[in-house]
Amino acid sequence: MAETSVETKLVHKAPKRERRAWYFYDFGNSAYAAVVLLAVYVSYFKDTVVGQGAEGTRLWGIAVGIAMLVTVITTPILGAIADFTGKKKLFLLVYTSIVVIFTAMLFFVTKGNIFIGMLFFILAEIGYRDSQVFYDALLPDIAYPEEMGIVSGNGWAIGSAGGIACLVVVLVAILLVPADVLAGWLSVPIEQLPPNLVVRLSFVFTALFFALSSIPLFLRLKERTEPQKLPAGENYLSIAFKRLGETFRSVKNYKNFIRFVISFLIFNDGIIMVLNFAAIIGLVLYGLEQQALLIFMIIVQVTSVAGAWLMGIVADRMGGKRSLLISLFMMIITVAALYVFKSEVGFYLIGASAGFALTGVQSVSRMMVAQLAPEGKAAEFYGFFSIAGRTSSFIGPTIFGLVAAWATNRYIAQGQAALPAEQNGLYVALLTVVAFLIIGTILFAVLVKDPLRKHRIENRAARKAAKTPLS
């Protein structure tokens, strides 16, 4: 969000229980991302709800794109509401309820229910994305400015642990509760057992996991932001656009920052495409079953923690630009490896590399904003960076899904069987990912100056001057 005049009065350090409550919310919402967005529902929607073929990939791309587009439109308005009302917890409760309810409603999505399968997912995804606006806005209520980096990092790490925990529970359920065992527990003949019941119950479990994890925040965290009255003749929409205009006018004079944001918008879309279609890639190109996809996502989650931690150390020593280039090159090589490694083990290795690289890109990019922002304007520049990132986030997934479907249909028209055609269609679509990553990386490497280079030169000059005796 853009910098505002709202004052958060954090006079005394927030109690640890409030921070733990804030962390625990992230523990729950990361479970939604892991199960619904990245691993279980995406493959269930593509392979079972829609059925074989590239149509599922196309529709998934459209669903993700619609949810992202709605988020782009609503985020500035939600930011203004969060800034003025002082009721961030209330709005967080509303949007958390939306994501929890519609995640649970995915249980009712069965084979052929394409419309409600897309509708419930889009609504859950909108609730998830928009709730993050209010969740992030609570950070100043529990941390001083100098603590926000470490508190935010702790939340991210604990959130990743939540995603892993939920995935492990779902994996165990799928492995240890086959249809005949479940039929025995329910005392019904196996032929009367609803199809894919364990998978569908995993959506209900994820919703409960998220809901229970969010309770401590609503009970324990105290809002400290003073509510404000809207100026005469203003509404939240006009305030939102005025704030955006002020932010644009403020950052336009910082050309290095603008160049960084432009390059980020491009390579970050490549990252988003990889995240949103990883399960479909595993399903189609490698023939992975649901259990194998869950193992793959657990590997990605674990290595992502290592990537963020290690690249943070590298960035401290080498600078943000060099460390970000390392992560981007690693991400490009990882995507290119999909054309080389054809085995299941190879895909697991690719997932480990991707988890390491993509979180390196994301964490170092956030650090670059702090380095590029002028003193006293970090919050405003972070707000612009956040809004700009959401602005383009619907483009990549939509392009990937449409290109994959178009290429598949072309291969089928040329006489290829359905599965090879779909695989080749995905390989064509992956070229768009590579293109986004390479173009964004080149722009970043060529146009963006190392924000710490000047400081290093000045430090060397200062040390040299200190060693020179006065005449």
C-alpha positions as a Python dict, from the first residue, in 0.01 Angstrom:
ca = {
    (1, 'M'): (0, 0, 0),
    (2, 'A'): (107, 356, -54),
    (3, 'E'): (239, 554, 234),
    (4, 'T'): (-43, 718, 425),
    (5, 'S'): (-88, 971, 697),
    (6, 'V'): (-244, 714, 924),
    (7, 'E'): (-48, 677, 1244),
    (8, 'T'): (-4, 342, 1412),
    (9, 'K'): (74, 404, 1775),
    (10, 'L'): (303, 122, 1875),
    (11, 'V'): (419, 278, 2200),
    (12, 'H'): (527, -44, 2368),
    (13, 'K'): (653, -357, 2206),
    (14, 'A'): (364, -585, 2113),
    (15, 'P'): (333, -890, 2339),
    (16, 'K'): (486, -1208, 2201),
    (17, 'R'): (145, -1375, 2200),
    (18, 'E'): (24, -1115, 1948),
    (19, 'R'): (316, -1186, 1719),
    (20, 'R'): (263, -1559, 1756),
    (21, 'A'): (-101, -1508, 1660),
    (22, 'W'): (6, -1312, 1350),
    (23, 'Y'): (255, -1586, 1257),
    (24, 'F'): (-4, -1858, 1309),
    (25, 'Y'): (-240, -1696, 1059),
    (26, 'D'): (34, -1732, 797),
    (27, 'F'): (70, -2095, 908),
    (28, 'G'): (-291, -2149, 799),
    (29, 'N'): (-313, -1946, 481),
    (30, 'S'): (1, -2111, 343),
    (31, 'A'): (-182, -2442, 373),
    (32, 'Y'): (-444, -2307, 132),
    (33, 'A'): (-175, -2205, -116),
    (34, 'A'): (0, -2542, -92),
    (35, 'V'): (-307, -2766, -122),
    (36, 'V'): (-545, -2570, -344),
    (37, 'L'): (-327, -2350, -559),
    (38, 'L'): (-13, -2557, -600),
    (39, 'A'): (-72, -2928, -547),
    (40, 'V'): (-406, -3102, -499),
    (41, 'Y'): (-693, -2899, -642),
    (42, 'V'): (-509, -2785, -954),
    (43, 'S'): (-440, -3146, -1061),
    (44, 'Y'): (-787, -3262, -951),
    (45, 'F'): (-950, -2984, -1155),
    (46, 'K'): (-743, -3050, -1464),
    (47, 'D'): (-748, -3430, -1463),
    (48, 'T'): (-1083, -3516, -1303),
    (49, 'V'): (-1322, -3221, -1319),
    (50, 'V'): (-1237, -3122, -1677),
    (51, 'G'): (-1085, -3452, -1794),
    (52, 'Q'): (-799, -3545, -2018),
    (53, 'G'): (-661, -3295, -2266),
    (54, 'A'): (-539, -2937, -2274),
    (55, 'E'): (-880, -2784, -2197),
    (56, 'G'): (-814, -2816, -1824),
    (57, 'T'): (-487, -2627, -1859),
    (58, 'R'): (-658, -2351, -2057),
    (59, 'L'): (-945, -2317, -1810),
    (60, 'W'): (-709, -2321, -1510),
    (61, 'G'): (-511, -2035, -1665),
    (62, 'I'): (-831, -1839, -1721),
    (63, 'A'): (-950, -1901, -1363),
    (64, 'V'): (-620, -1787, -1214),
    (65, 'G'): (-617, -1486, -1446),
    (66, 'I'): (-969, -1378, -1347),
    (67, 'A'): (-890, -1407, -976),
    (68, 'M'): (-569, -1208, -1019),
    (69, 'L'): (-746, -941, -1226),
    (70, 'V'): (-1016, -893, -962),
    (71, 'T'): (-742, -863, -701),
    (72, 'V'): (-566, -597, -909),
    (73, 'I'): (-887, -393, -925),
    (74, 'T'): (-983, -431, -559),
    (75, 'T'): (-643, -398, -390),
    (76, 'P'): (-613, -15, -405),
    (77, 'I'): (-966, 23, -267),
    (78, 'L'): (-898, -231, 8),
    (79, 'G'): (-577, -50, 94),
    (80, 'A'): (-764, 277, 140),
    (81, 'I'): (-1021, 102, 359),
    (82, 'A'): (-745, -49, 573),
    (83, 'D'): (-577, 290, 609),
    (84, 'F'): (-886, 489, 708),
    (85, 'T'): (-1121, 265, 902),
    (86, 'G'): (-888, 119, 1161),
    (87, 'K'): (-1091, -201, 1119),
    (88, 'K'): (-836, -419, 946),
    (89, 'K'): (-925, -721, 1158),
    (90, 'L'): (-1292, -694, 1062),
    (91, 'F'): (-1216, -690, 690),
    (92, 'L'): (-957, -964, 738),
    (93, 'L'): (-1229, -1172, 902),
    (94, 'V'): (-1464, -1115, 607),
    (95, 'Y'): (-1211, -1220, 344),
    (96, 'T'): (-1077, -1507, 555),
    (97, 'S'): (-1434, -1633, 581),
    (98, 'I'): (-1468, -1615, 203),
    (99, 'V'): (-1156, -1820, 136),
    (100, 'V'): (-1239, -2074, 408),
    (101, 'I'): (-1600, -2120, 293),
    (102, 'F'): (-1522, -2160, -76),
    (103, 'T'): (-1223, -2383, -10),
    (104, 'A'): (-1456, -2615, 180),
    (105, 'M'): (-1712, -2584, -102),
    (106, 'L'): (-1458, -2738, -341),
    (107, 'F'): (-1566, -3067, -183),
    (108, 'F'): (-1883, -3050, -395),
    (109, 'V'): (-1690, -3015, -721),
    (110, 'T'): (-1700, -3349, -902),
    (111, 'K'): (-1633, -3472, -1253),
    (112, 'G'): (-1790, -3246, -1512),
    (113, 'N'): (-1875, -2963, -1267),
    (114, 'I'): (-1649, -2724, -1455),
    (115, 'F'): (-1846, -2406, -1390),
    (116, 'I'): (-1872, -2440, -1012),
    (117, 'G'): (-1518, -2578, -1007),
    (118, 'M'): (-1392, -2254, -1159),
    (119, 'L'): (-1635, -2031, -967),
    (120, 'F'): (-1558, -2171, -621),
    (121, 'F'): (-1184, -2159, -689),
    (122, 'I'): (-1197, -1801, -820),
    (123, 'L'): (-1392, -1687, -513),
    (124, 'A'): (-1156, -1872, -276),
    (125, 'E'): (-854, -1725, -455),
    (126, 'I'): (-996, -1371, -440),
    (127, 'G'): (-1059, -1415, -67),
    (128, 'Y'): (-705, -1546, -20),
    (129, 'R'): (-536, -1267, -217),
    (130, 'D'): (-743, -982, -76),
    (131, 'S'): (-713, -1107, 282),
    (132, 'Q'): (-337, -1069, 248),
    (133, 'V'): (-384, -692, 209),
    (134, 'F'): (-529, -665, 560),
    (135, 'Y'): (-297, -928, 704),
    (136, 'D'): (8, -737, 579),
    (137, 'A'): (-143, -411, 705),
    (138, 'L'): (-139, -550, 1060),
    (139, 'L'): (241, -574, 1062),
    (140, 'P'): (289, -214, 1189),
    (141, 'D'): (57, -301, 1479),
    (142, 'I'): (300, -564, 1612),
    (143, 'A'): (646, -444, 1505),
    (144, 'Y'): (855, -128, 1503),
    (145, 'P'): (987, -26, 1159),
    (146, 'E'): (1334, -160, 1236),
    (147, 'E'): (1183, -497, 1334),
    (148, 'M'): (953, -545, 1035),
    (149, 'G'): (1208, -731, 825),
    (150, 'I'): (1273, -1003, 1079),
    (151, 'V'): (909, -1026, 1193),
    (152, 'S'): (792, -1055, 831),
    (153, 'G'): (1061, -1315, 763),
    (154, 'N'): (955, -1518, 1065),
    (155, 'G'): (596, -1512, 940),
    (156, 'W'): (707, -1632, 598),
    (157, 'A'): (911, -1920, 743),
    (158, 'I'): (635, -2030, 980),
    (159, 'G'): (387, -2004, 692),
    (160, 'S'): (601, -2239, 484),
    (161, 'A'): (598, -2484, 774),
    (162, 'G'): (219, -2469, 772),
    (163, 'G'): (209, -2552, 402),
    (164, 'I'): (440, -2848, 457),
    (165, 'A'): (239, -2974, 757),
    (166, 'C'): (-91, -2963, 569),
    (167, 'L'): (58, -3133, 263),
    (168, 'V'): (202, -3413, 480),
    (169, 'V'): (-136, -3477, 644),
    (170, 'V'): (-309, -3487, 304),
    (171, 'L'): (-39, -3716, 164),
    (172, 'V'): (-71, -3957, 456),
    (173, 'A'): (-450, -3962, 415),
    (174, 'I'): (-426, -4041, 44),
    (175, 'L'): (-164, -4312, 100),
    (176, 'L'): (-314, -4480, 408),
    (177, 'V'): (-687, -4442, 346),
    (178, 'P'): (-766, -4622, 20),
    (179, 'A'): (-1123, -4652, -103),
    (180, 'D'): (-1189, -4994, 52),
    (181, 'V'): (-1071, -4881, 397),
    (182, 'L'): (-1280, -4564, 379),
    (183, 'A'): (-1585, -4766, 271),
    (184, 'G'): (-1536, -4987, 577),
    (185, 'W'): (-1516, -4687, 808),
    (186, 'L'): (-1834, -4542, 660),
    (187, 'S'): (-2009, -4883, 651),
    (188, 'V'): (-2108, -4846, 286),
    (189, 'P'): (-2039, -5072, -10),
    (190, 'I'): (-1731, -4958, -200),
    (191, 'E'): (-1932, -4910, -519),
    (192, 'Q'): (-2153, -4658, -333),
    (193, 'L'): (-1855, -4459, -211),
    (194, 'P'): (-1845, -4111, -369),
    (195, 'P'): (-1557, -4083, -618),
    (196, 'N'): (-1230, -3916, -511),
    (197, 'L'): (-1367, -3879, -159),
    (198, 'V'): (-1029, -3854, 18),
    (199, 'V'): (-906, -3587, -225),
    (200, 'R'): (-1228, -3390, -188),
    (201, 'L'): (-1214, -3420, 191),
    (202, 'S'): (-864, -3270, 177),
    (203, 'F'): (-1025, -2940, 73),
    (204, 'V'): (-1252, -2947, 379),
    (205, 'F'): (-951, -3030, 597),
    (206, 'T'): (-753, -2742, 447),
    (207, 'A'): (-1041, -2501, 512),
    (208, 'L'): (-1059, -2614, 877),
    (209, 'F'): (-681, -2595, 908),
    (210, 'F'): (-687, -2236, 783),
    (211, 'A'): (-987, -2138, 998),
    (212, 'L'): (-842, -2280, 1320),
    (213, 'S'): (-502, -2124, 1253),
    (214, 'S'): (-661, -1781, 1209),
    (215, 'I'): (-852, -1781, 1541),
    (216, 'P'): (-561, -1665, 1763),
    (217, 'L'): (-513, -1352, 1550),
    (218, 'F'): (-877, -1248, 1585),
    (219, 'L'): (-878, -1315, 1960),
    (220, 'R'): (-536, -1186, 2067),
    (221, 'L'): (-399, -928, 1824),
    (222, 'K'): (-481, -569, 1918),
    (223, 'E'): (-522, -307, 1647),
    (224, 'R'): (-340, 15, 1727),
    (225, 'T'): (-423, 219, 1418),
    (226, 'E'): (-636, 523, 1485),
    (227, 'P'): (-943, 535, 1257),
    (228, 'Q'): (-982, 841, 1037),
    (229, 'K'): (-1280, 1017, 889),
    (230, 'L'): (-1308, 1050, 516),
    (231, 'P'): (-1255, 1409, 397),
    (232, 'A'): (-1567, 1589, 282),
    (233, 'G'): (-1668, 1491, -70),
    (234, 'E'): (-1436, 1189, -75),
    (235, 'N'): (-1500, 816, -82),
    (236, 'Y'): (-1271, 514, -56),
    (237, 'L'): (-1244, 485, -435),
    (238, 'S'): (-1140, 848, -486),
    (239, 'I'): (-898, 828, -193),
    (240, 'A'): (-745, 509, -337),
    (241, 'F'): (-680, 668, -677),
    (242, 'K'): (-546, 987, -519),
    (243, 'R'): (-301, 780, -315),
    (244, 'L'): (-196, 590, -626),
    (245, 'G'): (-144, 917, -812),
    (246, 'E'): (67, 1057, -529),
    (247, 'T'): (279, 742, -523),
    (248, 'F'): (332, 747, -901),
    (249, 'R'): (435, 1111, -889),
    (250, 'S'): (674, 1037, -605),
    (251, 'V'): (854, 739, -763),
    (252, 'K'): (872, 861, -1123),
    (253, 'N'): (1183, 1067, -1044),
    (254, 'Y'): (1373, 758, -929),
    (255, 'K'): (1462, 607, -1265),
    (256, 'N'): (1668, 317, -1130),
    (257, 'F'): (1375, 204, -918),
    (258, 'I'): (1134, 231, -1212),
    (259, 'R'): (1371, 23, -1429),
    (260, 'F'): (1384, -240, -1155),
    (261, 'V'): (1006, -253, -1125),
    (262, 'I'): (964, -294, -1503),
    (263, 'S'): (1212, -581, -1515),
    (264, 'F'): (1052, -735, -1204),
    (265, 'L'): (705, -729, -1361),
    (266, 'I'): (838, -936, -1650),
    (267, 'F'): (1050, -1197, -1474),
    (268, 'N'): (803, -1227, -1185),
    (269, 'D'): (530, -1328, -1430),
    (270, 'G'): (756, -1617, -1528),
    (271, 'I'): (781, -1715, -1161),
    (272, 'I'): (402, -1698, -1119),
    (273, 'M'): (351, -1916, -1428),
    (274, 'V'): (584, -2182, -1287),
    (275, 'L'): (404, -2182, -952),
    (276, 'N'): (52, -2198, -1095),
    (277, 'F'): (121, -2474, -1347),
    (278, 'A'): (382, -2688, -1167),
    (279, 'A'): (127, -2957, -1076),
    (280, 'I'): (-12, -2969, -1431),
    (281, 'I'): (342, -3001, -1569),
    (282, 'G'): (408, -3293, -1334),
    (283, 'L'): (76, -3453, -1423),
    (284, 'V'): (108, -3426, -1801),
    (285, 'L'): (482, -3439, -1873),
    (286, 'Y'): (583, -3686, -1603),
    (287, 'G'): (262, -3881, -1542),
    (288, 'L'): (274, -3820, -1166),
    (289, 'E'): (-10, -3945, -950),
    (290, 'Q'): (-156, -3734, -670),
    (291, 'Q'): (78, -3883, -408),
    (292, 'A'): (385, -3803, -617),
    (293, 'L'): (265, -3447, -676),
    (294, 'L'): (228, -3396, -301),
    (295, 'I'): (582, -3522, -244),
    (296, 'F'): (702, -3285, -516),
    (297, 'M'): (534, -2986, -352),
    (298, 'I'): (675, -3077, -10),
    (299, 'I'): (1023, -3080, -168),
    (300, 'V'): (957, -2737, -321),
    (301, 'Q'): (837, -2597, 13),
    (302, 'V'): (1140, -2730, 203),
    (303, 'T'): (1398, -2606, -46),
    (304, 'S'): (1224, -2268, -67),
    (305, 'V'): (1308, -2208, 299),
    (306, 'A'): (1672, -2293, 231),
    (307, 'G'): (1675, -2070, -77),
    (308, 'A'): (1543, -1764, 103),
    (309, 'W'): (1787, -1812, 392),
    (310, 'L'): (2099, -1878, 182),
    (311, 'M'): (2031, -1609, -80),
    (312, 'G'): (1981, -1362, 203),
    (313, 'I'): (2337, -1438, 317),
    (314, 'V'): (2467, -1415, -40),
    (315, 'A'): (2289, -1082, -88),
    (316, 'D'): (2448, -939, 227),
    (317, 'R'): (2793, -1031, 96),
    (318, 'M'): (2763, -975, -280),
    (319, 'G'): (2488, -715, -304),
    (320, 'G'): (2129, -738, -420),
    (321, 'K'): (2190, -716, -794),
    (322, 'R'): (2445, -996, -815),
    (323, 'S'): (2249, -1230, -587),
    (324, 'L'): (1926, -1165, -778),
    (325, 'L'): (2100, -1238, -1107),
    (326, 'I'): (2229, -1567, -962),
    (327, 'S'): (1875, -1665, -859),
    (328, 'L'): (1732, -1566, -1198),
    (329, 'F'): (1996, -1760, -1392),
    (330, 'M'): (1926, -2060, -1171),
    (331, 'M'): (1553, -2027, -1240),
    (332, 'I'): (1608, -2010, -1617),
    (333, 'I'): (1830, -2320, -1608),
    (334, 'T'): (1570, -2499, -1392),
    (335, 'V'): (1289, -2436, -1642),
    (336, 'A'): (1515, -2533, -1932),
    (337, 'A'): (1590, -2860, -1751),
    (338, 'L'): (1228, -2964, -1808),
    (339, 'Y'): (1325, -3022, -2172),
    (340, 'V'): (1614, -3250, -2068),
    (341, 'F'): (1511, -3452, -1762),
    (342, 'K'): (1225, -3688, -1837),
    (343, 'S'): (1218, -3911, -1527),
    (344, 'E'): (1021, -3873, -1206),
    (345, 'V'): (1342, -3839, -1006),
    (346, 'G'): (1455, -3570, -1249),
    (347, 'F'): (1132, -3379, -1187),
    (348, 'Y'): (1189, -3397, -811),
    (349, 'L'): (1538, -3252, -862),
    (350, 'I'): (1391, -2977, -1079),
    (351, 'G'): (1140, -2902, -803),
    (352, 'A'): (1417, -2876, -544),
    (353, 'S'): (1608, -2635, -767),
    (354, 'A'): (1294, -2434, -845),
    (355, 'G'): (1199, -2398, -479),
    (356, 'F'): (1548, -2275, -398),
    (357, 'A'): (1567, -2032, -691),
    (358, 'L'): (1217, -1883, -691),
    (359, 'T'): (1221, -1784, -324),
    (360, 'G'): (1568, -1643, -378),
    (361, 'V'): (1424, -1425, -653),
    (362, 'Q'): (1129, -1314, -442),
    (363, 'S'): (1315, -1248, -117),
    (364, 'V'): (1607, -1063, -281),
    (365, 'S'): (1363, -858, -493),
    (366, 'R'): (1200, -730, -174),
    (367, 'M'): (1543, -645, -36),
    (368, 'M'): (1627, -457, -358),
    (369, 'V'): (1328, -229, -300),
    (370, 'A'): (1469, -129, 38),
    (371, 'Q'): (1809, -58, -120),
    (372, 'L'): (1662, 144, -407),
    (373, 'A'): (1417, 347, -198),
    (374, 'P'): (1537, 686, -72),
    (375, 'E'): (1564, 733, 303),
    (376, 'G'): (1227, 786, 465),
    (377, 'K'): (1026, 657, 168),
    (378, 'A'): (1062, 280, 206),
    (379, 'A'): (694, 223, 292),
    (380, 'E'): (576, 427, -5),
    (381, 'F'): (808, 246, -246),
    (382, 'Y'): (708, -93, -107),
    (383, 'G'): (346, 3, -166),
    (384, 'F'): (415, 94, -527),
    (385, 'F'): (615, -227, -572),
    (386, 'S'): (329, -436, -431),
    (387, 'I'): (63, -272, -646),
    (388, 'A'): (278, -295, -961),
    (389, 'G'): (345, -664, -897),
    (390, 'R'): (-24, -742, -873),
    (391, 'T'): (-99, -537, -1185),
    (392, 'S'): (73, -782, -1418),
    (393, 'S'): (17, -1104, -1225),
    (394, 'F'): (-287, -1212, -1428),
    (395, 'I'): (-108, -1185, -1764),
    (396, 'G'): (139, -1473, -1741),
    (397, 'P'): (-99, -1750, -1625),
    (398, 'T'): (-357, -1652, -1887),
    (399, 'I'): (-98, -1654, -2165),
    (400, 'F'): (41, -1992, -2054),
    (401, 'G'): (-301, -2160, -2050),
    (402, 'L'): (-405, -2017, -2387),
    (403, 'V'): (-74, -2102, -2557),
    (404, 'A'): (-77, -2458, -2419),
    (405, 'A'): (-433, -2516, -2549),
    (406, 'W'): (-361, -2355, -2887),
    (407, 'A'): (-43, -2557, -2942),
    (408, 'T'): (-212, -2881, -2834),
    (409, 'N'): (-493, -2830, -3083),
    (410, 'R'): (-239, -2760, -3359),
    (411, 'Y'): (-55, -3086, -3284),
    (412, 'I'): (-382, -3281, -3278),
    (413, 'A'): (-476, -3127, -3615),
    (414, 'Q'): (-143, -3254, -3747),
    (415, 'G'): (-239, -3609, -3648),
    (416, 'Q'): (-78, -3653, -3307),
    (417, 'A'): (-254, -3851, -3035),
    (418, 'A'): (-409, -3655, -2749),
    (419, 'L'): (-143, -3715, -2479),
    (420, 'P'): (168, -3649, -2695),
    (421, 'A'): (-7, -3343, -2838),
    (422, 'E'): (-80, -3211, -2489),
    (423, 'Q'): (278, -3275, -2378),
    (424, 'N'): (416, -3095, -2681),
    (425, 'G'): (167, -2813, -2618),
    (426, 'L'): (307, -2771, -2267),
    (427, 'Y'): (661, -2763, -2401),
    (428, 'V'): (556, -2480, -2632),
    (429, 'A'): (389, -2296, -2344),
    (430, 'L'): (705, -2336, -2134),
    (431, 'L'): (884, -2128, -2395),
    (432, 'T'): (672, -1833, -2282),
    (433, 'V'): (798, -1888, -1926),
    (434, 'V'): (1157, -1892, -2050),
    (435, 'A'): (1089, -1578, -2254),
    (436, 'F'): (948, -1387, -1955),
    (437, 'L'): (1244, -1491, -1739),
    (438, 'I'): (1512, -1412, -1998),
    (439, 'I'): (1368, -1077, -2106),
    (440, 'G'): (1318, -966, -1746),
    (441, 'T'): (1670, -1080, -1652),
    (442, 'I'): (1831, -899, -1945),
    (443, 'L'): (1647, -576, -1866),
    (444, 'F'): (1746, -605, -1501),
    (445, 'A'): (2111, -681, -1582),
    (446, 'V'): (2147, -401, -1837),
    (447, 'L'): (1928, -122, -1703),
    (448, 'V'): (1934, -150, -1324),
    (449, 'K'): (2238, -12, -1145),
    (450, 'D'): (2367, -182, -832),
    (451, 'P'): (2223, 38, -554),
    (452, 'L'): (2516, -40, -321),
    (453, 'R'): (2795, 18, -574),
    (454, 'K'): (2817, 387, -490),
    (455, 'H'): (2834, 310, -118),
    (456, 'R'): (3114, 58, -173),
    (457, 'I'): (3315, 314, -375),
    (458, 'E'): (3259, 580, -108),
    (459, 'N'): (3363, 339, 166),
    (460, 'R'): (3683, 248, -19),
    (461, 'A'): (3759, 618, -73),
    (462, 'A'): (3695, 691, 294),
    (463, 'R'): (3926, 409, 403),
    (464, 'K'): (4195, 533, 163),
    (465, 'A'): (4159, 889, 291),
    (466, 'A'): (4184, 769, 650),
    (467, 'K'): (4519, 604, 573),
    (468, 'T'): (4660, 918, 400),
    (469, 'P'): (4860, 1137, 646),
    (470, 'L'): (4765, 1502, 669),
    (471, 'S'): (5019, 1737, 505),
}
